[in-house]
XYZ file of C-alpha atoms in Angstrom:
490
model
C 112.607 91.632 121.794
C 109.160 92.695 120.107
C 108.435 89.345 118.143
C 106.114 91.313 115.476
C 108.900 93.175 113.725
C 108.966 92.044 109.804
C 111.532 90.636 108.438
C 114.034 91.527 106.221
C 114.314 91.037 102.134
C 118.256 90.812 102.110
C 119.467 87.426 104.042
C 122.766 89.242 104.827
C 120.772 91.890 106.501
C 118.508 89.737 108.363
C 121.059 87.302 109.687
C 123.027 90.466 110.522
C 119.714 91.922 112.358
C 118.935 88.399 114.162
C 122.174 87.807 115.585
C 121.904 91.660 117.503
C 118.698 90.638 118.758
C 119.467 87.276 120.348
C 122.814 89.069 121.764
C 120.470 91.532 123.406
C 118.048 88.662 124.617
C 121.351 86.952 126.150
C 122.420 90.110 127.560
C 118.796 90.535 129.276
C 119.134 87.075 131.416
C 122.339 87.411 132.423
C 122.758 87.709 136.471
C 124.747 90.655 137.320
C 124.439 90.259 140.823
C 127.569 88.137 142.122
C 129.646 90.981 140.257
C 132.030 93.451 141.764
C 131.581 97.380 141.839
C 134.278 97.570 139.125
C 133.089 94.633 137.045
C 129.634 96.575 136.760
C 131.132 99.693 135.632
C 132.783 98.133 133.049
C 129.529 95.991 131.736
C 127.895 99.597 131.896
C 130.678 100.961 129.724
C 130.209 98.537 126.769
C 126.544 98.176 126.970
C 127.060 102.420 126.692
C 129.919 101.853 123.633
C 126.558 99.791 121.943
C 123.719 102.151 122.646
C 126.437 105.035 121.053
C 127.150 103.198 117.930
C 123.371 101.772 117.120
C 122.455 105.592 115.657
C 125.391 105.780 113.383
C 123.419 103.016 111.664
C 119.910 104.081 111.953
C 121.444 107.514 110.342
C 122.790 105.889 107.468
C 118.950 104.360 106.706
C 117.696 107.544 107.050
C 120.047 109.254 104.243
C 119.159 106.203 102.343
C 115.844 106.546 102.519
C 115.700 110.411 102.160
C 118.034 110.066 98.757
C 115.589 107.313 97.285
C 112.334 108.940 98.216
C 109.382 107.556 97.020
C 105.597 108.774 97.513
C 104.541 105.561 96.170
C 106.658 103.785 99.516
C 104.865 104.974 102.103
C 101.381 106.307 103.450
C 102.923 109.815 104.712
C 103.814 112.330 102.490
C 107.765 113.037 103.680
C 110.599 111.187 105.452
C 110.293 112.861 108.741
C 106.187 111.469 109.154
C 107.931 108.098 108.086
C 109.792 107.985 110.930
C 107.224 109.626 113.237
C 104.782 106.891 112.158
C 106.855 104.197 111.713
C 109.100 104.424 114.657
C 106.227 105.769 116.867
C 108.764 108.766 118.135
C 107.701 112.657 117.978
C 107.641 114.408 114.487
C 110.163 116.769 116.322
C 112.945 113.691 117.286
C 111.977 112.461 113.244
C 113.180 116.109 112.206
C 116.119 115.492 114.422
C 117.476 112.684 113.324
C 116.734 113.501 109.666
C 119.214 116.297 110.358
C 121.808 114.424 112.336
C 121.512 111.999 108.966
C 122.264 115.150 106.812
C 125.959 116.142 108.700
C 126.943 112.141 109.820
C 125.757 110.066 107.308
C 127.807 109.066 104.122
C 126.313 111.176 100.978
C 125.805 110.751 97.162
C 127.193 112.589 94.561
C 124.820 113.423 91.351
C 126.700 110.279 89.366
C 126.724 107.568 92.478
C 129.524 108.259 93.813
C 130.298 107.765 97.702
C 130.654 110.606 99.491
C 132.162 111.198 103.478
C 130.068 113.061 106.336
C 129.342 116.655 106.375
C 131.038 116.146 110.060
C 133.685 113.085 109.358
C 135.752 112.714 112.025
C 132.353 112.891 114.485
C 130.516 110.680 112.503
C 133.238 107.748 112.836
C 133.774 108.530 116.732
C 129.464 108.105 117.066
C 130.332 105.348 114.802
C 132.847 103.394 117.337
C 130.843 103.937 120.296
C 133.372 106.769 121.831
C 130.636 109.447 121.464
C 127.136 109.883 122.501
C 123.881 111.823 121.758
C 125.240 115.220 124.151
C 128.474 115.179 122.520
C 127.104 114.967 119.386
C 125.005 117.945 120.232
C 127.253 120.002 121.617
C 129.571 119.410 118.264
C 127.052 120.388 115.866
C 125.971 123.631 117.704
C 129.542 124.256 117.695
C 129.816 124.293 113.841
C 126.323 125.984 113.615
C 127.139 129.002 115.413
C 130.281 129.393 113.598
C 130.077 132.514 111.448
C 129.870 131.742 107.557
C 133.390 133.893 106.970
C 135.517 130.712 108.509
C 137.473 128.625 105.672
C 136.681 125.064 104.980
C 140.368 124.364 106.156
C 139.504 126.002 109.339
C 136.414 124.135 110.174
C 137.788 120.784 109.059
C 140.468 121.193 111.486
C 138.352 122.332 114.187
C 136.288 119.222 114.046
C 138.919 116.739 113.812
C 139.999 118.374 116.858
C 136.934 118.304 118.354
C 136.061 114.927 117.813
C 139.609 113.777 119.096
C 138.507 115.679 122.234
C 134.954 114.151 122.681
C 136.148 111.037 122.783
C 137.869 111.518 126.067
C 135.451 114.404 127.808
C 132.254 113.942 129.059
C 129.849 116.500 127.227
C 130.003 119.369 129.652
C 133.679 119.470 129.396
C 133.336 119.513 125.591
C 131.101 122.084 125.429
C 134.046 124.212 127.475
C 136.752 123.515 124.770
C 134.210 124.345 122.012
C 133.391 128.040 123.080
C 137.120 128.107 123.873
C 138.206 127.072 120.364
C 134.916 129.358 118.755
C 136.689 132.118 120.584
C 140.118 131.672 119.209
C 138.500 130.954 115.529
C 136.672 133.948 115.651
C 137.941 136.413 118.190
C 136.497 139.663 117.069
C 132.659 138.105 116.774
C 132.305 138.910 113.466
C 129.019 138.030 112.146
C 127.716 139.592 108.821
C 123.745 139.332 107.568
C 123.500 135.859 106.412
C 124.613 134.765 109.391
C 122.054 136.819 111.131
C 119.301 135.533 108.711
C 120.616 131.770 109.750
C 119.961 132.073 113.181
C 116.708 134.067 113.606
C 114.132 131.776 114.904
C 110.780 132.097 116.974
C 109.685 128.364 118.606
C 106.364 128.206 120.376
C 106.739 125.964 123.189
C 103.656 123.408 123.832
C 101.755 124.470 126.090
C 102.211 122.781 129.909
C 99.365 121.137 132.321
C 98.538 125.442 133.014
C 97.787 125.875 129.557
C 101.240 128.341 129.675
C 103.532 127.779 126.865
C 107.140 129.033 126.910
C 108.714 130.414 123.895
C 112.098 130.997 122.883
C 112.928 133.811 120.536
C 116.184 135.036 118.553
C 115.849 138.312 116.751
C 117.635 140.039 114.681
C 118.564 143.795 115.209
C 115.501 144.656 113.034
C 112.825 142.861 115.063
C 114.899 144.017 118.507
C 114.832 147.471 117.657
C 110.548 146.956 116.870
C 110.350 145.450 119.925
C 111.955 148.030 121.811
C 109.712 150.574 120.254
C 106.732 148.668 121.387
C 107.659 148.213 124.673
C 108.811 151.307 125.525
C 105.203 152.454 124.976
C 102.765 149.401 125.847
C 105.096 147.769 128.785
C 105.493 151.233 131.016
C 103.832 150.458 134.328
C 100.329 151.372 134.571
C 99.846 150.497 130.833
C 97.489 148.078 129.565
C 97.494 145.907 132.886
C 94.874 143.869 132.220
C 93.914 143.510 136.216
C 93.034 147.270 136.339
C 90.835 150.226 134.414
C 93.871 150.754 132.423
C 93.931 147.702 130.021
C 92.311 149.099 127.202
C 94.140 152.267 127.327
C 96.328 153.067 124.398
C 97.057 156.410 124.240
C 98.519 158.972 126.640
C 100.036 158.549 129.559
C 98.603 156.389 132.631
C 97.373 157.843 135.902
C 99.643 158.076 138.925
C 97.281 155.646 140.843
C 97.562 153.641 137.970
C 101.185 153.523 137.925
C 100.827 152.533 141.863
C 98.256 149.897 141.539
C 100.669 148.071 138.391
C 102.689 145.393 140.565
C 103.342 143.484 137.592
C 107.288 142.761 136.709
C 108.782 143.919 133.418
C 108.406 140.583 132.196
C 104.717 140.348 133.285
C 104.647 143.970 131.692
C 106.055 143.020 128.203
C 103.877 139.633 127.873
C 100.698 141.734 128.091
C 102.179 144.427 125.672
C 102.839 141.418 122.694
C 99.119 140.716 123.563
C 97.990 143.965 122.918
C 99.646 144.413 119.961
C 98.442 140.632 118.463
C 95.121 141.577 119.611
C 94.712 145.158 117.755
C 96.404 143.197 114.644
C 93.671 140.838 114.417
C 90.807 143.551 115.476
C 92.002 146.031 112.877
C 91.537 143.464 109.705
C 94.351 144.300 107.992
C 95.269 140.804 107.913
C 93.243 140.144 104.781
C 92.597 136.140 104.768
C 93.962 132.812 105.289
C 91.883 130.105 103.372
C 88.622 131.639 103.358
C 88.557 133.242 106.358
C 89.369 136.519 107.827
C 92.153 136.018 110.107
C 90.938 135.806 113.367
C 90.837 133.458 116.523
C 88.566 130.243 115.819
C 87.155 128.638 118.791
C 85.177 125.033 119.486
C 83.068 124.696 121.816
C 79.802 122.742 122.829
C 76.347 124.031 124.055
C 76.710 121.398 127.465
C 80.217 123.078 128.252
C 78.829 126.525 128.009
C 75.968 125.217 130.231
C 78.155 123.605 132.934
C 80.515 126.673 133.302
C 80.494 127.622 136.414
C 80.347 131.322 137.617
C 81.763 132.181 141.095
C 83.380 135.222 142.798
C 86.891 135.910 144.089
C 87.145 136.947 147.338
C 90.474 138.592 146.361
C 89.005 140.992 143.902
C 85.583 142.013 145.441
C 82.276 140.298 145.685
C 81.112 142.227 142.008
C 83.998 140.267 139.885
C 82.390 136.872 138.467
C 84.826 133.791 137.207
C 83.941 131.148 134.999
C 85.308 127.413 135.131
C 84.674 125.058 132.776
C 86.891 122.992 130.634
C 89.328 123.761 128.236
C 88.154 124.948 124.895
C 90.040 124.397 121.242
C 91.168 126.744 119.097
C 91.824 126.123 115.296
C 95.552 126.342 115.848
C 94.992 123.382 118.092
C 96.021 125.160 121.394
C 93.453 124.730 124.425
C 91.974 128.094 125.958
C 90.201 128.463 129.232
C 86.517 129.114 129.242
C 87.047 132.109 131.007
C 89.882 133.527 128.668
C 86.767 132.493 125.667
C 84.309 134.285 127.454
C 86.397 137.222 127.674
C 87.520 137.430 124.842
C 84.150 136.997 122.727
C 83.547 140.823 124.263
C 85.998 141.705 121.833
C 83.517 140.410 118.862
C 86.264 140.237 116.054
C 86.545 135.635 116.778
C 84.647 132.932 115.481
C 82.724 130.958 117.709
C 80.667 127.620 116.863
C 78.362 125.518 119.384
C 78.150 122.389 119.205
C 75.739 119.670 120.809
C 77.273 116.514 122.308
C 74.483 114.261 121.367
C 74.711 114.206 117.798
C 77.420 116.735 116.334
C 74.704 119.564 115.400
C 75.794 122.660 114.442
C 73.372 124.994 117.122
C 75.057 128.390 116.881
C 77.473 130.169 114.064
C 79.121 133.484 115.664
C 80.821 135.483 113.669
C 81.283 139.147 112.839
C 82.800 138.798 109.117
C 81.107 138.470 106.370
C 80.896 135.695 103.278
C 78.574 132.416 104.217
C 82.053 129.680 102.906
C 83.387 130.948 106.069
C 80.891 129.267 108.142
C 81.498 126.130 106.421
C 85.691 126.401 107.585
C 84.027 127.156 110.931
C 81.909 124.018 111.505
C 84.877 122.184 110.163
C 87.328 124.017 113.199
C 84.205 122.607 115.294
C 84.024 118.919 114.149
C 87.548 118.030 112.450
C 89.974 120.906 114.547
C 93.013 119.529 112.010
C 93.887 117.761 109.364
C 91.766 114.664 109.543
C 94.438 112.404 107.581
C 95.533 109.484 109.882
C 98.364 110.455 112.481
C 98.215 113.853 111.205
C 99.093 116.569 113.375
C 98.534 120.020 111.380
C 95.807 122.500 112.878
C 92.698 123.744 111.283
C 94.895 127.066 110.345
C 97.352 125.346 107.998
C 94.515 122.972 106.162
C 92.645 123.105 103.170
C 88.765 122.448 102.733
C 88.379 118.939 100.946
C 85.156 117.293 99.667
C 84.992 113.726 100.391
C 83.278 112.974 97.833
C 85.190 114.406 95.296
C 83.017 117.390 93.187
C 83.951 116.265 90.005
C 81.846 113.110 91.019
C 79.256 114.752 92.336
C 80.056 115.502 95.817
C 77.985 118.493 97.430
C 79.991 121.814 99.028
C 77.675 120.888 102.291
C 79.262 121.115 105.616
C 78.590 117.651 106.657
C 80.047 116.611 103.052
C 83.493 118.601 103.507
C 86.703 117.843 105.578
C 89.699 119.353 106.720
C 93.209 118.089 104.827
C 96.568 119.571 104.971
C 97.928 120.261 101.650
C 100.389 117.054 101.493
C 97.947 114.872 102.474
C 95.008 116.447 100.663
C 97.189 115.799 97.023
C 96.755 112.048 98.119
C 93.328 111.573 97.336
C 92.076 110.711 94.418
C 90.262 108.191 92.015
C 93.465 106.198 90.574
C 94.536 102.989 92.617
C 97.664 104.522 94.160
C 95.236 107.249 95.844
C 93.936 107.552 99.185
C 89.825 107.473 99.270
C 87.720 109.545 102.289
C 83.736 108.797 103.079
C 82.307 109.786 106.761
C 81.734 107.429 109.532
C 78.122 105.911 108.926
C 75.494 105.498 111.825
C 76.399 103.109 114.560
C 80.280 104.369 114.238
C 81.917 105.203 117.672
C 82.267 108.623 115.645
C 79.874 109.321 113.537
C 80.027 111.629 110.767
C 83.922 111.998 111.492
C 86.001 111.447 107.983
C 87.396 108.358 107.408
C 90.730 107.854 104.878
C 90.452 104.470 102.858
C 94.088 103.922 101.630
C 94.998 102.114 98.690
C 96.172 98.613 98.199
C 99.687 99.328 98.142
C 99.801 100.720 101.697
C 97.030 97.876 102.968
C 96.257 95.057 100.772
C 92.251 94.786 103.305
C 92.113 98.991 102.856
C 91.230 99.155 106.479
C 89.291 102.512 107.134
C 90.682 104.877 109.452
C 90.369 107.687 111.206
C 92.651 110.701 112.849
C 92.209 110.467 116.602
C 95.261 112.790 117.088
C 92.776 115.876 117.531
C 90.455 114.181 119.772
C 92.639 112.564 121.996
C 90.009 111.445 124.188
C 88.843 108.664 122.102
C 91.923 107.132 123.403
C 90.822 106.442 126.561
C 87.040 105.562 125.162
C 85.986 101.770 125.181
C 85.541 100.533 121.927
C 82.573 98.948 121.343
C 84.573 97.147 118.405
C 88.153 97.349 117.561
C 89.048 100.812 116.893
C 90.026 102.305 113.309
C 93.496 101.901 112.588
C 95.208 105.314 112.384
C 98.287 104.871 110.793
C 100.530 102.182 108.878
């Protein structure tokens, strides 16, 4: 067991805590070897009855936690970066379990009272081991597709039932009974708007070693019936197909010997159409701004990996078509673009580009084709910061504000090299009072100079240990440390 965990306030709780622990260490020596087939199956059901029950408990800390909520507790600025941070798991399996805790742990009433699950009869099955994470999953999808017209009788007695069920089924076979039972519930599909409004949803995937991200999108009739429209135009064969003279062509109909060259699937064919569309969006301007800049496409890059790209011809497409290779460049929604897709796409003239040099972090070239000179400023910060520049934060350069780290009311200058990037959460927790966080840059002689550092206050860290977001520059990972590295979070 991991020796550095604190210790606990409550003696109960810690003698509780200690005694699960040396079980565990017990359990780890124990030779399993001289044991029959049978024997083994049965250690691996009870070790599986524990690993089921343990979340029951860690979701009745987080309901705890989220119904006393403090900013004065913690360094992050909401329960689900808690439990990123503190439990070192991904902000999306926080926001999981903080809404597991919200349907199987115990709630409050306004005046203290005690009140059961959302999902009772699941929560005490997950609670005596009968149940694990997939059946769990596969009962709460259950209840969430469930239309909003079904009685609270009815859905209590579904879940009882359900519950009774998962304790004897392995998740697959649960997952039969529930569309079975969702089918006798509500056998004529009846859905109205709200339930339609509940379910629409549009999740960008991350994007995979290719740089290709896979999305997953549920539309309502509205969107559907845009979408159709859209395609029915931009996705006909021959149309827009960005491998022939076609691609820019928006109007009329396309050649026959375009139609014959297009051997690009309907898929293929509707991918490049959204692209089209996003791209004549942006072009046309009519997206007014987003914090102080047109929106547009924001790209980082360096004056060495311009340099380096290399050009070379494709046998496949004629000797006269040039490709470029060169690493990955970042855009300020924290996504990674090709250096070909960048060159390419700077034709267009309606992004942002700033060049950086490696050496010392000098601003050589500004492109832009907007106007106002505070938009350069957001620019060199997409360059230097790319995100929020709070420690462990996550959010791009898109969703942050422009902070000065020296605060202007003290005197601070609206220079580029004296402004930062902050999220709104995290930018409300600086200030001058000693329950703030403080920023200054790196000095000289930093492994990063001139990158913003976050002092926090003695609350969070009685030594107020500078530190520093390496979450956008993952790199510095891997660099040696000529000195113990900044901490980055608490």
């Amino acid at each position: 067991m991991n020796s550095n965990l604190a210790s606990i306030t409550d003696p109960s709780v810690e003698a509780a805590l200690s005694t699960l622990e040396t079980g565990l260490t017990q359990a780890m020596k124990v030779r399993t070897d001289p044991l029959s087939n049978l024997d083994r199956l049965r250690v691996l059901q009870r070790i599986e009855s524990v690993v089921r029950a343990l979340p029951a408990l860690g979701l009745e800390l987080i309901a705890q936690i989220e119904r006393q909520w403090s900013n004065n507790d913690f360094a992050t600025r909401n329960v689900t970066d808690t439990l990123a941070d503190g439990l070192r798991i991904s902000p999306s399996e926080a926001r999981g379990r903080w809404r597991a805790a919200s349907e199987l742990a115990h709630r409050t009433t306004i005046d203290g009272g005690t009140l059961d699950p959302a999902l009772p009869a699941t929560a005490a099955a997950q609670r005596d081991g009968a149940i694990g994470a997939a059946h769990v999953k596969v009962l709460r999808q259950f209840f969430y597709q469930l239309p909003t017209c079904i009685d609270t009788t009815t859905r209590a007695s579904a879940e009882t039932e359900l519950a009774a069920h998962a304790r004897v089924l392995r998740p697959d076979q649960l997952k039969k009974v529930a569309e079975r039972l969702e089918a006798i519930i509500n056998p004529d599909g009846t859905f109205d708007d709200t339930d339609r409004a509940r379910r629409r949803s549009f999740t960008l995937g991350r994007q995979g070693p290719d740089l290709m991200s896979k999305c997953l999108l549920v539309a309502d009739p509205e969107l559907r019936s845009y979408l159709e429209a859209v395609f029915a135009k931009l996705a006909k064969p021959g149309m827009g197909n960005p491998e022939g003279s076609s691609a820019a062509q928006l109007e009329g109909e396309p050649d026959p010997a375009a139609v014959e060259r297009d051997d690009r699937s309907s898929g293929q064919r509707q991918h490049d159409a959204l692209k089209t569309v996003a791209r004549a969006i942006l072009s046309s301007g009519n997206l007014g701004q987003h914090r102080g800049l047109p929106v547009s496409v924001v790209v980082t890059t360096s004056l060495q990996d311009l340099e380096n790209a290399v050009g070379h011809t494709d046998p496949a497409h004629g000797p006269s078509e040039v490709f470029v290779s060169g690493p990955p460049v970042v855009t300020g929604g924290g996504s990674l673009l090709p250096m070909h897709d960048l060159i390419r796409m700077a034709a267009h003239a309606y992004h942002y580009l700033a060049v950086f040099d490696d050496s010392d972090g000098r601003p050589l070239y500004l492109g832009r084709t907007k106007r106002i000179a505070t938009a350069g400023q957001r620019i060199i910060l997409h360059a230097r910061d790319i995100g929020c520049t709070h420690p462990g934060c996550s959010k791009p350069g898109y969703l942050c504000q422009t902070h000065h780290r020296e605060e202007w009311a003290h005197g601070g200058g609206t220079d580029a090299d004296q402004l930062t990037f902050a999220c709104e959460p995290h930018h409300r927790l600086v200030g001058s009072s000693d329950m703030q966080w403080a920023t200054v840059p790196a000095p000289v002689g930093h492994p990063t100079p001139g990158r913003t550092q976050w002092i926090p206050p003695q609350a969070v860290d009685s030594k107020q240990v500078p530190r520093i977001n390496h979450y956008h520059h993952p790199s510095e990972y891997l660099a040696p440390q000529p000195h113990p590295p900044d901490r980055e979070s608490g």
